[in-house]
Coordinates of C-alpha atoms in Angstrom, one line a residue:
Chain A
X1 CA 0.0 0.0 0.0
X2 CA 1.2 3.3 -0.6
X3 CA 0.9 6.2 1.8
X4 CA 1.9 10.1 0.7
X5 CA 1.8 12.5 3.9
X6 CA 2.1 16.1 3.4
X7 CA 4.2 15.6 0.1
X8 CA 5.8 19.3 -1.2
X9 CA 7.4 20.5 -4.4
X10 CA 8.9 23.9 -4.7
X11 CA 11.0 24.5 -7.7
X12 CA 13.6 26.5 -7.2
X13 CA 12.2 30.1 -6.4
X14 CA 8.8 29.3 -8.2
X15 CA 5.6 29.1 -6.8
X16 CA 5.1 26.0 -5.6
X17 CA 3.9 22.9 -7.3
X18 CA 2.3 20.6 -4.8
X19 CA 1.1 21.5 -1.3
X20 CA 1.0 19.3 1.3
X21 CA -0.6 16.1 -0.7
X22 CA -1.6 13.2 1.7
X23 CA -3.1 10.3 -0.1
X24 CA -3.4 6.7 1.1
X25 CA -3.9 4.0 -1.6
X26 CA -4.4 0.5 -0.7
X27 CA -3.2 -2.5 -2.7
X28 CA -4.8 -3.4 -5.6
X29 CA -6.7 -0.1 -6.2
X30 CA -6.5 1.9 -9.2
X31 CA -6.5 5.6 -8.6
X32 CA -7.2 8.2 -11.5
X33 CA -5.7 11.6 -10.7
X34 CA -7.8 13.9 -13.0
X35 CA -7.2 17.9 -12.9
X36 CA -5.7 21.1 -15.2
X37 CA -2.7 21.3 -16.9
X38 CA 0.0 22.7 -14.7
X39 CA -1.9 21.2 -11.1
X40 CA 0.6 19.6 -9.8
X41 CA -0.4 15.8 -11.6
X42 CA 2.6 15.1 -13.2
X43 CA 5.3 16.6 -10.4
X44 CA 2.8 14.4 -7.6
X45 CA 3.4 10.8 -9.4
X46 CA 7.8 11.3 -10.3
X47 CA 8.0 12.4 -6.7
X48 CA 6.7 8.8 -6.0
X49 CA 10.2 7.4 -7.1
X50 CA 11.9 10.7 -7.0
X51 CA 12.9 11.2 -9.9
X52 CA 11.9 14.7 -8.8
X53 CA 12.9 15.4 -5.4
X54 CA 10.1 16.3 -3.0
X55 CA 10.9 19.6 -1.1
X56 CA 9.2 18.2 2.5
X57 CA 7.1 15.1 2.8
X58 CA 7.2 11.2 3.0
X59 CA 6.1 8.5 0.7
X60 CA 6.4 4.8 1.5
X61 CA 5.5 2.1 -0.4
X62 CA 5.0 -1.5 1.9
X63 CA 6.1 0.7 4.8
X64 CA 9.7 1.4 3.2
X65 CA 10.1 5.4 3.0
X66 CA 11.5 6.1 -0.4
X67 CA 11.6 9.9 0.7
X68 CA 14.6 8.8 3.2
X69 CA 16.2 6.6 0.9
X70 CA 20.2 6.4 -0.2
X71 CA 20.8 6.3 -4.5
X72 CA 21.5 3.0 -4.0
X73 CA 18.7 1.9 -2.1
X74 CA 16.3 4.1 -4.3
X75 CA 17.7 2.1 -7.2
X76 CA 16.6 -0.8 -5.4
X77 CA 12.7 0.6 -4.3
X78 CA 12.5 1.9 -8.2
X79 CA 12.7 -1.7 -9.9
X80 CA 9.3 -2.5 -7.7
X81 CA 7.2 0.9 -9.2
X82 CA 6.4 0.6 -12.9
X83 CA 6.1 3.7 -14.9
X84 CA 4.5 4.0 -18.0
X85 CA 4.1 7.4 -19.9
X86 CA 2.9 10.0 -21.9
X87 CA 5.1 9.7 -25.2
X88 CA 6.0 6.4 -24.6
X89 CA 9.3 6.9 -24.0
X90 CA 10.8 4.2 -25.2
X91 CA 14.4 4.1 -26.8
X92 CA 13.1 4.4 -30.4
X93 CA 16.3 2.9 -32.0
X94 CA 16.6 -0.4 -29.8
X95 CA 14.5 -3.2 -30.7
X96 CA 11.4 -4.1 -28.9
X97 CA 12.8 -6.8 -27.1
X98 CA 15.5 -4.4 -25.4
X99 CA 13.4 -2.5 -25.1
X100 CA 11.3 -4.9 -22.5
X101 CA 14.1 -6.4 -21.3
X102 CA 14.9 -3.0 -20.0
X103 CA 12.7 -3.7 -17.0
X104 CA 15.3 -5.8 -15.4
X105 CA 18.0 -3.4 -15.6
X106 CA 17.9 -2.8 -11.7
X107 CA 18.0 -6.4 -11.2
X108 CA 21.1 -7.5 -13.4
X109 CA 24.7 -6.9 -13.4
X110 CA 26.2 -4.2 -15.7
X111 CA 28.2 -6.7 -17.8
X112 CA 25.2 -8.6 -18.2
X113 CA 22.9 -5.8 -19.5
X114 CA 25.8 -4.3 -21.9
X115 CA 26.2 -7.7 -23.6
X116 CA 22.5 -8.3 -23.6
X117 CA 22.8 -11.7 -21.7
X118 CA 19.7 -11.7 -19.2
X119 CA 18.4 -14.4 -17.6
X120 CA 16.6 -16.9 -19.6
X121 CA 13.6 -16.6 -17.3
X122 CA 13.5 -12.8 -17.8
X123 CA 13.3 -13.7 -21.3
X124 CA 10.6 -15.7 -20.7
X125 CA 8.7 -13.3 -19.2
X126 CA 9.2 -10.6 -21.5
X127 CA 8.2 -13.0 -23.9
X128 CA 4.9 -14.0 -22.4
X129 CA 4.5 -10.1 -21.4
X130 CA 4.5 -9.6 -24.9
X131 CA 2.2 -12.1 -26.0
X132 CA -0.2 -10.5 -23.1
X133 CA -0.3 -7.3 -25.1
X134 CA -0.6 -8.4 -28.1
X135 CA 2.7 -7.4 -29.4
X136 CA 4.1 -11.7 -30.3
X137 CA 5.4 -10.9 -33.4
X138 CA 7.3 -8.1 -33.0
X139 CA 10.0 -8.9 -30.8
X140 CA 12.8 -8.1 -33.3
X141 CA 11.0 -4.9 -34.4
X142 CA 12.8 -1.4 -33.7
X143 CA 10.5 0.2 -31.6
X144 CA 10.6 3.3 -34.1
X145 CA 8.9 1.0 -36.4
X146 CA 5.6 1.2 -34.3
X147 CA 2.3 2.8 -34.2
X148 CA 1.2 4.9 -31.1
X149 CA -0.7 2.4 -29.4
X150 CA 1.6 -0.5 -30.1
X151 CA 4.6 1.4 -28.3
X152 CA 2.4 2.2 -25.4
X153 CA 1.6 -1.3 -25.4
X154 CA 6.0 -2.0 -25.3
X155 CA 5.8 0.6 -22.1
X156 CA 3.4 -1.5 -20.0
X157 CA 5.3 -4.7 -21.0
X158 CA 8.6 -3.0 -19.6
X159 CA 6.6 -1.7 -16.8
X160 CA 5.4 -5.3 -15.7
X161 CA 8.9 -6.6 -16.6
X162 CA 10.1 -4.6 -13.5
X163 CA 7.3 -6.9 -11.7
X164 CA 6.4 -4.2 -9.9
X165 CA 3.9 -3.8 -6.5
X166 CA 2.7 -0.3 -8.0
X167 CA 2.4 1.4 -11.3
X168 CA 2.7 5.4 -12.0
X169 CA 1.0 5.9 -15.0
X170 CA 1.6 9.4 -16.8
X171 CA -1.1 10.3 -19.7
X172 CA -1.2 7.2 -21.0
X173 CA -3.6 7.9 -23.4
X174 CA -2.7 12.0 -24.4
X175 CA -0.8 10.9 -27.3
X176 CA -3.2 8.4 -28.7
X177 CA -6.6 8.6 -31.1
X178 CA -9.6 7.9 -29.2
X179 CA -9.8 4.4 -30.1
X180 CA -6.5 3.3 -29.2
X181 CA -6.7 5.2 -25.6
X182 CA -9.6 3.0 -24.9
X183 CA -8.1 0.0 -25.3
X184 CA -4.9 1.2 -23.4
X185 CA -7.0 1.8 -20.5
X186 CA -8.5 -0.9 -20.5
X187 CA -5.6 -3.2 -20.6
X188 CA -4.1 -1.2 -18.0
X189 CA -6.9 -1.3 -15.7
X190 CA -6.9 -5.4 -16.8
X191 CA -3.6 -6.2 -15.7
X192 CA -4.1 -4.3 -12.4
X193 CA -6.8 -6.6 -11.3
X194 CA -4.8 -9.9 -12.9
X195 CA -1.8 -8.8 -11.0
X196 CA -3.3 -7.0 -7.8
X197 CA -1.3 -4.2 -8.9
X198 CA -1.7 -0.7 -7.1
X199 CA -1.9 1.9 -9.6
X200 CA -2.0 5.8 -10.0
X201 CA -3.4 7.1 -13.4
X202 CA -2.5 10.5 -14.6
X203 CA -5.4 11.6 -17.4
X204 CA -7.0 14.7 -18.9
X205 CA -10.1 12.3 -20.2
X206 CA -12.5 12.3 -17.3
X207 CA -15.2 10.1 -19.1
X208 CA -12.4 7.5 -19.8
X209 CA -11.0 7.8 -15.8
X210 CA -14.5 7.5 -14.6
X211 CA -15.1 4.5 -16.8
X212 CA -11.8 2.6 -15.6
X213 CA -10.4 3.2 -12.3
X214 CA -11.8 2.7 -8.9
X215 CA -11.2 5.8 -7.1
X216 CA -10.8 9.3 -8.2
X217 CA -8.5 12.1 -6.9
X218 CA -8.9 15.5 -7.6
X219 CA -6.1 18.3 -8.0
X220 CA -6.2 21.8 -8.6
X221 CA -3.4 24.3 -7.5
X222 CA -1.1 21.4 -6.6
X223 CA -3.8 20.3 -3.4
X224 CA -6.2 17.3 -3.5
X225 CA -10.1 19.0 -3.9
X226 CA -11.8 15.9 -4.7
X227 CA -11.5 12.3 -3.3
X228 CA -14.1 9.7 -3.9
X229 CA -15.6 7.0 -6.2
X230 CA -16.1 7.9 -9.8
X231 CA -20.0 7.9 -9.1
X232 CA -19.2 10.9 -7.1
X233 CA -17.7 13.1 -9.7
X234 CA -20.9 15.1 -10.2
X235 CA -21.0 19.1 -11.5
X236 CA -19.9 20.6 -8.4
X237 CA -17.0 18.4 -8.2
X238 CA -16.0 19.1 -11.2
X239 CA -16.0 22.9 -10.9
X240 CA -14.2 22.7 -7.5
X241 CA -11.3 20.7 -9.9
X242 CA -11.4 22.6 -13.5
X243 CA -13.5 25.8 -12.9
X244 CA -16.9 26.9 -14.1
X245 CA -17.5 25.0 -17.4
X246 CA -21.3 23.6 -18.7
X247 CA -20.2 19.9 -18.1
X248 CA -23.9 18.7 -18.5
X249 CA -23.6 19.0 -21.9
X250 CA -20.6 17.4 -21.6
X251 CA -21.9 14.3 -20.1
X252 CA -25.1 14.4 -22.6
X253 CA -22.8 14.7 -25.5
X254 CA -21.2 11.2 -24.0
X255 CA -24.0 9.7 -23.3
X256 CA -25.1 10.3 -27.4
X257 CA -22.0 8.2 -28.3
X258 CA -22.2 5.3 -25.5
X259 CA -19.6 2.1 -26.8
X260 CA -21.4 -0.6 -28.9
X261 CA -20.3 -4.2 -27.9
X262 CA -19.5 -4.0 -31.5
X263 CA -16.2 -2.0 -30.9
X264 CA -15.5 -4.8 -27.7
X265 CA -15.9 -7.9 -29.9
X266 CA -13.6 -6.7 -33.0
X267 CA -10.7 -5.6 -30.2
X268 CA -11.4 -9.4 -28.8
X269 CA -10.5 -10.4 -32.4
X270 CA -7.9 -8.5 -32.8
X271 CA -6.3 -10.2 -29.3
X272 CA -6.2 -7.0 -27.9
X273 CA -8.2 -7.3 -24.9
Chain B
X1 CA 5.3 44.9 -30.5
X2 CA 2.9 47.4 -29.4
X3 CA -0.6 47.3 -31.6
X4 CA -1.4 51.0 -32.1
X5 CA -5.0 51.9 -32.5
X6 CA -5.7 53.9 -36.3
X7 CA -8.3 54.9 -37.7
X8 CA -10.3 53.4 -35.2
X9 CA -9.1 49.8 -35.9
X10 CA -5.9 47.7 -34.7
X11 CA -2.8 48.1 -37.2
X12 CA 0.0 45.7 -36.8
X13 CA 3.1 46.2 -37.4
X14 CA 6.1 43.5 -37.6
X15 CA 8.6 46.1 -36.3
X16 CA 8.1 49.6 -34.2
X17 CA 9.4 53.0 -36.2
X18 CA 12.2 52.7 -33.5
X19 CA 13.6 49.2 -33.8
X20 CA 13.0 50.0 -37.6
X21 CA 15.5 53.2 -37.6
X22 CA 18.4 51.1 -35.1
X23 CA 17.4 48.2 -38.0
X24 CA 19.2 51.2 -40.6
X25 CA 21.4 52.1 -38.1
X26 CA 23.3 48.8 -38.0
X27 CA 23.7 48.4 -41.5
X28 CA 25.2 52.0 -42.3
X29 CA 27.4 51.0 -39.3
X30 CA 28.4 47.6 -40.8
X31 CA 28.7 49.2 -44.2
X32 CA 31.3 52.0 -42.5
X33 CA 33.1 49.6 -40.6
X34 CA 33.7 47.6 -44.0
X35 CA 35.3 50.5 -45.4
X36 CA 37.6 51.0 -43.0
X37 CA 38.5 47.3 -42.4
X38 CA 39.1 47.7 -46.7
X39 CA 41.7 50.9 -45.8
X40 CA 43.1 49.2 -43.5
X41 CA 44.1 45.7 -45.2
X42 CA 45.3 47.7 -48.4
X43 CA 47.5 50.3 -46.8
X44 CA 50.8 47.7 -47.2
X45 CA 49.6 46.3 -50.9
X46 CA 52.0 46.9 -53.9
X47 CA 49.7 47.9 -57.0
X48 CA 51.8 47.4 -59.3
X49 CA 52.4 43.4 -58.3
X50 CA 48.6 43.3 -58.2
X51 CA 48.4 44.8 -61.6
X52 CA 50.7 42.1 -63.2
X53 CA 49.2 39.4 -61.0
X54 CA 47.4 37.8 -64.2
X55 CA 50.7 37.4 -66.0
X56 CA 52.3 36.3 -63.0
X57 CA 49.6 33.6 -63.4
X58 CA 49.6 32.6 -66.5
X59 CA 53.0 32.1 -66.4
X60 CA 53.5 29.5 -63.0
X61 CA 49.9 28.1 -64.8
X62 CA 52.5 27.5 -67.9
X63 CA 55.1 26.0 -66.5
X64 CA 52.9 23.5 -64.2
X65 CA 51.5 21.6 -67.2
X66 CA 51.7 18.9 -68.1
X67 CA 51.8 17.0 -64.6
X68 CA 54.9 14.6 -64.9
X69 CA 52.9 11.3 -64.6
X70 CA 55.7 9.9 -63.8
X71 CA 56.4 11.7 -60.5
X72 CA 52.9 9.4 -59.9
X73 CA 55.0 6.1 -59.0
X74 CA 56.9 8.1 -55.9
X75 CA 53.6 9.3 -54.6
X76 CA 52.0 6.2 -53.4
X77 CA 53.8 5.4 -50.6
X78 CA 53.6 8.9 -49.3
X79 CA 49.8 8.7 -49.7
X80 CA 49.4 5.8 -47.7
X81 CA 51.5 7.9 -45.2
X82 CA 48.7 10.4 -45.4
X83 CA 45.9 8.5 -45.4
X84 CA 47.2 6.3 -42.2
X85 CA 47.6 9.8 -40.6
X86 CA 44.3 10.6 -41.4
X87 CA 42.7 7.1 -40.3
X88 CA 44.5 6.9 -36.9
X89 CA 44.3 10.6 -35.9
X90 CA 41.2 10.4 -36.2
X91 CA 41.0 7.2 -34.2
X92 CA 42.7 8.6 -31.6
X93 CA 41.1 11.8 -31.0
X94 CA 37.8 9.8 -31.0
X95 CA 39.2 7.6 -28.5
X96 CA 39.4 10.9 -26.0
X97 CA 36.9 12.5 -27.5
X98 CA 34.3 10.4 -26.0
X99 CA 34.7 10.6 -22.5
X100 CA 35.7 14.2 -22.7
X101 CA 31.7 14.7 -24.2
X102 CA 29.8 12.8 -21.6
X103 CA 31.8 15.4 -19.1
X104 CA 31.3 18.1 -20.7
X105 CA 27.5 17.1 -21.7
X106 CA 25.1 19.2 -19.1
X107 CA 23.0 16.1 -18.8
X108 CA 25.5 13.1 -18.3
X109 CA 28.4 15.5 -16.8
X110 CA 29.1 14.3 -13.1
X111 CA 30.2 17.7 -11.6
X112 CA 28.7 21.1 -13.3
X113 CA 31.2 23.1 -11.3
X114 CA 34.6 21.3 -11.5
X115 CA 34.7 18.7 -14.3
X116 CA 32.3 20.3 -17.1
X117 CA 34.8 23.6 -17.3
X118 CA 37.5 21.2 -17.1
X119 CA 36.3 19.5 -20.3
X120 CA 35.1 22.1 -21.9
X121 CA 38.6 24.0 -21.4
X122 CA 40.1 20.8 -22.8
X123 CA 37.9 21.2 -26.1
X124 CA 38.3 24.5 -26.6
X125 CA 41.6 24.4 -26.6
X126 CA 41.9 21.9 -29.1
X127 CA 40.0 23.6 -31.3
X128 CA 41.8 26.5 -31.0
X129 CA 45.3 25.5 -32.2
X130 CA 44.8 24.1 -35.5
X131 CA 46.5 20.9 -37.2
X132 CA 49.6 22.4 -38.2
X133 CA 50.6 24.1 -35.4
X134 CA 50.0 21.3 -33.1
X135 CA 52.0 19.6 -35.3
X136 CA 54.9 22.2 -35.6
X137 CA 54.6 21.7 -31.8
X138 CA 55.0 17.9 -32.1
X139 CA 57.8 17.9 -34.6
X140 CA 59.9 19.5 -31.9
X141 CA 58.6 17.5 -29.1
X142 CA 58.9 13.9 -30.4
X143 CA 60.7 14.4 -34.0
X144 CA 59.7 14.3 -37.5
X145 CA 57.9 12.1 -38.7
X146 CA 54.4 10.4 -39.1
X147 CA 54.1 10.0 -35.5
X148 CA 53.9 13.5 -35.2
X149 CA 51.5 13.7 -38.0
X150 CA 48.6 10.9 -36.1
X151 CA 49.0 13.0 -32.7
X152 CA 48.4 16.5 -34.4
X153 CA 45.6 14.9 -36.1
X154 CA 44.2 13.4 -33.1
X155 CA 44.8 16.7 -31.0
X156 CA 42.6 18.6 -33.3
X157 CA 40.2 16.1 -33.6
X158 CA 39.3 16.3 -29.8
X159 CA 37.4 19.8 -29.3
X160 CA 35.8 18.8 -33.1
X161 CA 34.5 15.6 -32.2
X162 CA 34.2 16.6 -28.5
X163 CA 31.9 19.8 -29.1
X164 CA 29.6 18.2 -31.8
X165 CA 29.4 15.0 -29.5
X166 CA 28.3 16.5 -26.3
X167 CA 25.5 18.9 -28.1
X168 CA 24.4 15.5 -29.7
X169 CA 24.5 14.4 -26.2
X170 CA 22.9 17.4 -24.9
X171 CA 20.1 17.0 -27.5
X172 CA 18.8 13.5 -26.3
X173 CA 15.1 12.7 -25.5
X174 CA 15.4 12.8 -21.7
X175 CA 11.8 10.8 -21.7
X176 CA 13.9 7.9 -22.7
X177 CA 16.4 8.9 -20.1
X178 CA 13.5 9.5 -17.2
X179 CA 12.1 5.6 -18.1
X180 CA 15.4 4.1 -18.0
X181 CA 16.0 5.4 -14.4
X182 CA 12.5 4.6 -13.2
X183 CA 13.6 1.2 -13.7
X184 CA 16.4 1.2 -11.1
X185 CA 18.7 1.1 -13.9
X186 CA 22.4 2.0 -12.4
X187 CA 23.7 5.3 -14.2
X188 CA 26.2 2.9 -16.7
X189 CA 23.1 1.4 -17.2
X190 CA 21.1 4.5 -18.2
X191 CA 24.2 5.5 -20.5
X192 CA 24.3 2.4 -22.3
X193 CA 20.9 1.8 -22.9
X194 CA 19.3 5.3 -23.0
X195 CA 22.2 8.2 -24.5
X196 CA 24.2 5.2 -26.7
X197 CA 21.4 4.5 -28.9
X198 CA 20.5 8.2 -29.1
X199 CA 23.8 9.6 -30.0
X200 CA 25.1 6.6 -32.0
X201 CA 24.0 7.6 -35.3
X202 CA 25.6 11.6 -34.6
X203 CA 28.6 9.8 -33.6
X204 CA 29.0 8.0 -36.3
X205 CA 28.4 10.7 -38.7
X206 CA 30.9 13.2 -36.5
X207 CA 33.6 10.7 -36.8
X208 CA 33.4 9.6 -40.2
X209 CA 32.8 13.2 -41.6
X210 CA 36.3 14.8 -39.0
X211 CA 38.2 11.5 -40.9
X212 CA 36.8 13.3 -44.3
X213 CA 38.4 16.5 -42.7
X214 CA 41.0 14.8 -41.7
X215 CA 42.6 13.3 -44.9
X216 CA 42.4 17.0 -46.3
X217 CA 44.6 18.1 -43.3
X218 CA 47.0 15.4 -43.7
X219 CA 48.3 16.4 -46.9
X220 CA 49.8 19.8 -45.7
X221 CA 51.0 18.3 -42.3
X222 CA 54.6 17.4 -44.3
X223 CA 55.3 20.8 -44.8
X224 CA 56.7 20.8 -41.1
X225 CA 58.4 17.9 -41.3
X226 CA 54.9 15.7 -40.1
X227 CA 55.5 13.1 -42.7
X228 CA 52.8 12.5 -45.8
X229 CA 52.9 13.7 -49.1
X230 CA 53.5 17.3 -47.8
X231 CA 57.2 16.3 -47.7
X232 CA 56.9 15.7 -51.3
X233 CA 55.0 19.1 -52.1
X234 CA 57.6 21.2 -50.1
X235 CA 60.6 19.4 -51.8
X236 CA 59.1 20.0 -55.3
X237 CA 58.2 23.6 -54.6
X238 CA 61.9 24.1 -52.8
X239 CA 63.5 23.2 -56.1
X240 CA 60.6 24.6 -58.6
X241 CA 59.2 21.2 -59.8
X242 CA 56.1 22.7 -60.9
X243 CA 55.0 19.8 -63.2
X244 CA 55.8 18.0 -59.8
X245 CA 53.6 20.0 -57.8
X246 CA 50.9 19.8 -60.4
X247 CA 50.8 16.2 -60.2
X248 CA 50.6 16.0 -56.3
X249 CA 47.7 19.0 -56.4
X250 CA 45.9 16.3 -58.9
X251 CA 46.7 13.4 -56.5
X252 CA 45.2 15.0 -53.6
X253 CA 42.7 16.2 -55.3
X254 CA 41.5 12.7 -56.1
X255 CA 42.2 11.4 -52.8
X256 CA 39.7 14.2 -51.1
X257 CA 36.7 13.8 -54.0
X258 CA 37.5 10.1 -53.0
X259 CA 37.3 10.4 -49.0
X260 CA 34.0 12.7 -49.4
X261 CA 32.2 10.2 -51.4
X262 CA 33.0 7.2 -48.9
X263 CA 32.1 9.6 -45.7
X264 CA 29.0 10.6 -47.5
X265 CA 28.4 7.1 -48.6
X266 CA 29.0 5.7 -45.1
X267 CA 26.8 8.8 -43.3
X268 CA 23.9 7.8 -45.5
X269 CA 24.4 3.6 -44.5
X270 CA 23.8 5.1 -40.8
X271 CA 21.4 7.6 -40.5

């Protein structure tokens, strides 16, 4: 389970970011955190494995505070939190398989990783991982050579490679058509629950957050405004996160353009659910 | 830029009436400084040896053809000289030239206050003292010959290969960087499987195209004494071998429309 307690970000002499964030999650839960751009969503889920330093604040994971953590022993807490993101960011000119593989960098030697010899059972898992998200045939592929939603697809295989206890997820579905974004959350959302994984979803899309995750945290000005089950996300809410906006039509407009079980059953062909 | 109101409606303008007017100002500068900078540089000149320069021409042009052709069979061992040069200066100033780029490189440099000036210094300097000097230098220091020649090369071949490196390095996708180290990758780790595979294809295209640069430089590096065929161009010119000369312009002159065609051939295999 992870627990944040009055997590802080300045930036140097800038306003700052996040104020005072506390947030328990449980294991197993997936957590959407929905809000502008520039509150504080992005800064909130790197300070999880600090690859932005928190000003003040603690976060533990399993009751081991990565905020007190040495390099080395951060290194060690990082290969058990997944992170997927926004552009993919994958390494466009390695192949797909190094590219999963990549996952267990933490967890092999540097002699091993520099002459690509890894474990034969971490090559059976990225293997299977790969299979999982529909991606079998492209082992051998350079990850340049991929559509959108198949890299994103490469980024939750390295992810799970890491066999991680939690997942950060940044945007996963910004960069992607509509289409694509669905399926993506819905495989994320998918492996959570086959894993028990504990999971914190960065979006903009608050139809597709309210359709996949569990729980939904609000953010505005870098402090939680809204906590509670997607159900809960009524008009009020939604001001309190984004401002005054007409988001009845919003929802109307949605509710025009439900998803046909059509749509589910071609994906299902297509092995991607 | 301010938007005036005219005539009752917005008018835009790309520049202000002010930076328009310092616009003209700079260029009537500019245009005096060049005159002056013209004064200047012609004070010392000798009309009347400018005036006859096109006889002066025409008459070295006359007695450099025909090329003796058979100057040609002396030649090739001096080119191979120059092209080994060429080939391992660059090698070796590769060889530094990496490390010196990942220090100097704001993102991969371990200190920002003592080793990235350090580096930084080291290619600068480099690049600062061209080929032949450092190898006017190295003629004194360890002797004539080609030895001098690959170290001068590889000197110079430092702050070029150095400087283009570490912006390479500096221009990376740091997503790919950011993912790498969420994994608990070590920071060797993060450099070989993040930054190498980013900056491999610049670095191959730096290296290959400072070899092109290379062979060029090579040719003159004999006129010190830094073996190649420049000891062969300043012999023929000390005794007025023009049809000597001739040939050896031709010969280099093939070797370098040669050398460009294999880097460009090589740059566009990689990239």
């Amino acid at each position: 389970m992870l627990r944040i307690e009055g997590l802080s970000k300045r930036y140097r002499a800038g306003v700052p970011v996040l104020r005072g964030i506390t947030l328990e999650v449980p294991a197993g839960q997936v957590v959407g955190v929905i809000g502008p751009s520039g509150a504080g969503k992005s800064t909130l889920i790197r300070c999880i494995n600090r690859l932005v330093e928190p000003t003040t604040g603690r976060v533990s994971l399993k009751d081991i505070d990565i905020t007190a953590l040495s390099r080395r022993r951060l290194r060690q807490a990082r290969r058990r939190i997944g992170m997927i993101f926004q552009e993919f960011a994958l390494v466009e000119r390695l192949s797909v398989m190094e590219n999963v593989l990549s996952g267990r960098l933490g967890y092999v030697p540097f002699w091993r990783s520099f002459t690509r010899r890894f474990p034969q059972a971490d090559i059976e898992a990225a293997f299977a991982l790969l299979d999982r998200v529909g991606l079998s045939d492209f082992a051998d592929q350079r990850a340049d050579a991929l559509s959108g939603g198949q890299r994103q697809r490469v980024g939750i295989a390295r992810a799970l490679e890491q066999n991680p206890d939690m997942l950060l997820v940044d945007e996963p579905t910004a960069s992607l058509d509509p289409r694509t974004a669905r399926q993506i959350m819905r495989l994320i959302r998918e492996i959570c629950e086959e894993r028990g994984l504990l999971a914190l979803i960065n979006i903009h899309d608050v139809l597709l957050a309210q359709q996949f995750v569990q729980r939904i945290v609000g953010l505005r000005g870098g402090e939680i405004v809204f906590d509670g089950p997607p159900a809960g996300l009524n008009e009020a809410a939604l001001t309190r996160i984004y401002g005054e906006e007409d988001w009845t039509a919003m929802r109307r407009a949605a509710d025009d353009a439900p998803e046909t079980g059509e749509e589910r059953s071609e994906e299902r062909m297509a092995g991607l659910i | 830029m301010p938007v005036p109101a005219g005539a009752g409606r917005p008018v835009w303008q790309h520049r202000s009436t002010r930076a328009r007017l310092a616009g003209w100002f700079g260029w009537l500068m500019f245009v005096a400084l060049f005159v002056l900078c013209w004064q200047v540089m012609t004070k010392d000149t000798i009309w009347s040896f400018v005036l006859d320069a096109p006889q002066q021409a025409a008459d070295i042009g006359s007695r450099m053809v025909p090329p003796r052709w058979s100057y040609l069979d002396r030649l090739w061992w001096p080119l191979w000289d120059t092209l080994n040069i060429a080939t391992l200066g660059t090698l070796l100033g590769t060889v530094i030239a990496v490390p010196v780029a990942f220090l100097a490189a704001g993102n991969t440099t371990p200190s920002r206050l003592a080793l990235r000036p350090l580096a930084l210094l080291v290619i600068a300097s480099s690049r600062s003292i061209n080929s032949l000097i450092w190898a006017l230098l190295l003629v004194t220091i360890i002797g004539p010959g080609v030895l001098a020649g690959i170290v001068a090369i590889g000197f110079r071949s430092i702050g070029f290969v150095g400087k283009l490196l570490y912006e390479a390095i500096e221009e990376i996708d740091a997503g790919a960087v950011e993912a790498i180290e969420a994994t608990g990758a070590s920071r060797w780790q993060v450099i070989d499987y993040a930054i190498v595979p980013q900056i491999l294809p610049a670095f191959a295209g730096i290296a290959v195209f400072r070899w092109d640069i290379n062979v060029r430089e090579a040719t003159v590096l004999g006129l010190v004494g830094a073996g190649g065929i420049g000891l062969q161009l300043q012999a023929s010119l000390n005794v007025l071998a023009w049809p000597q000369v001739t040939m050896i312009f031709l010969l280099i002159l093939a070797t370098v429309v040669l050398s460009e065609l294999i880097s460009a051939k090589v740059r566009h295999a990689i990239i």
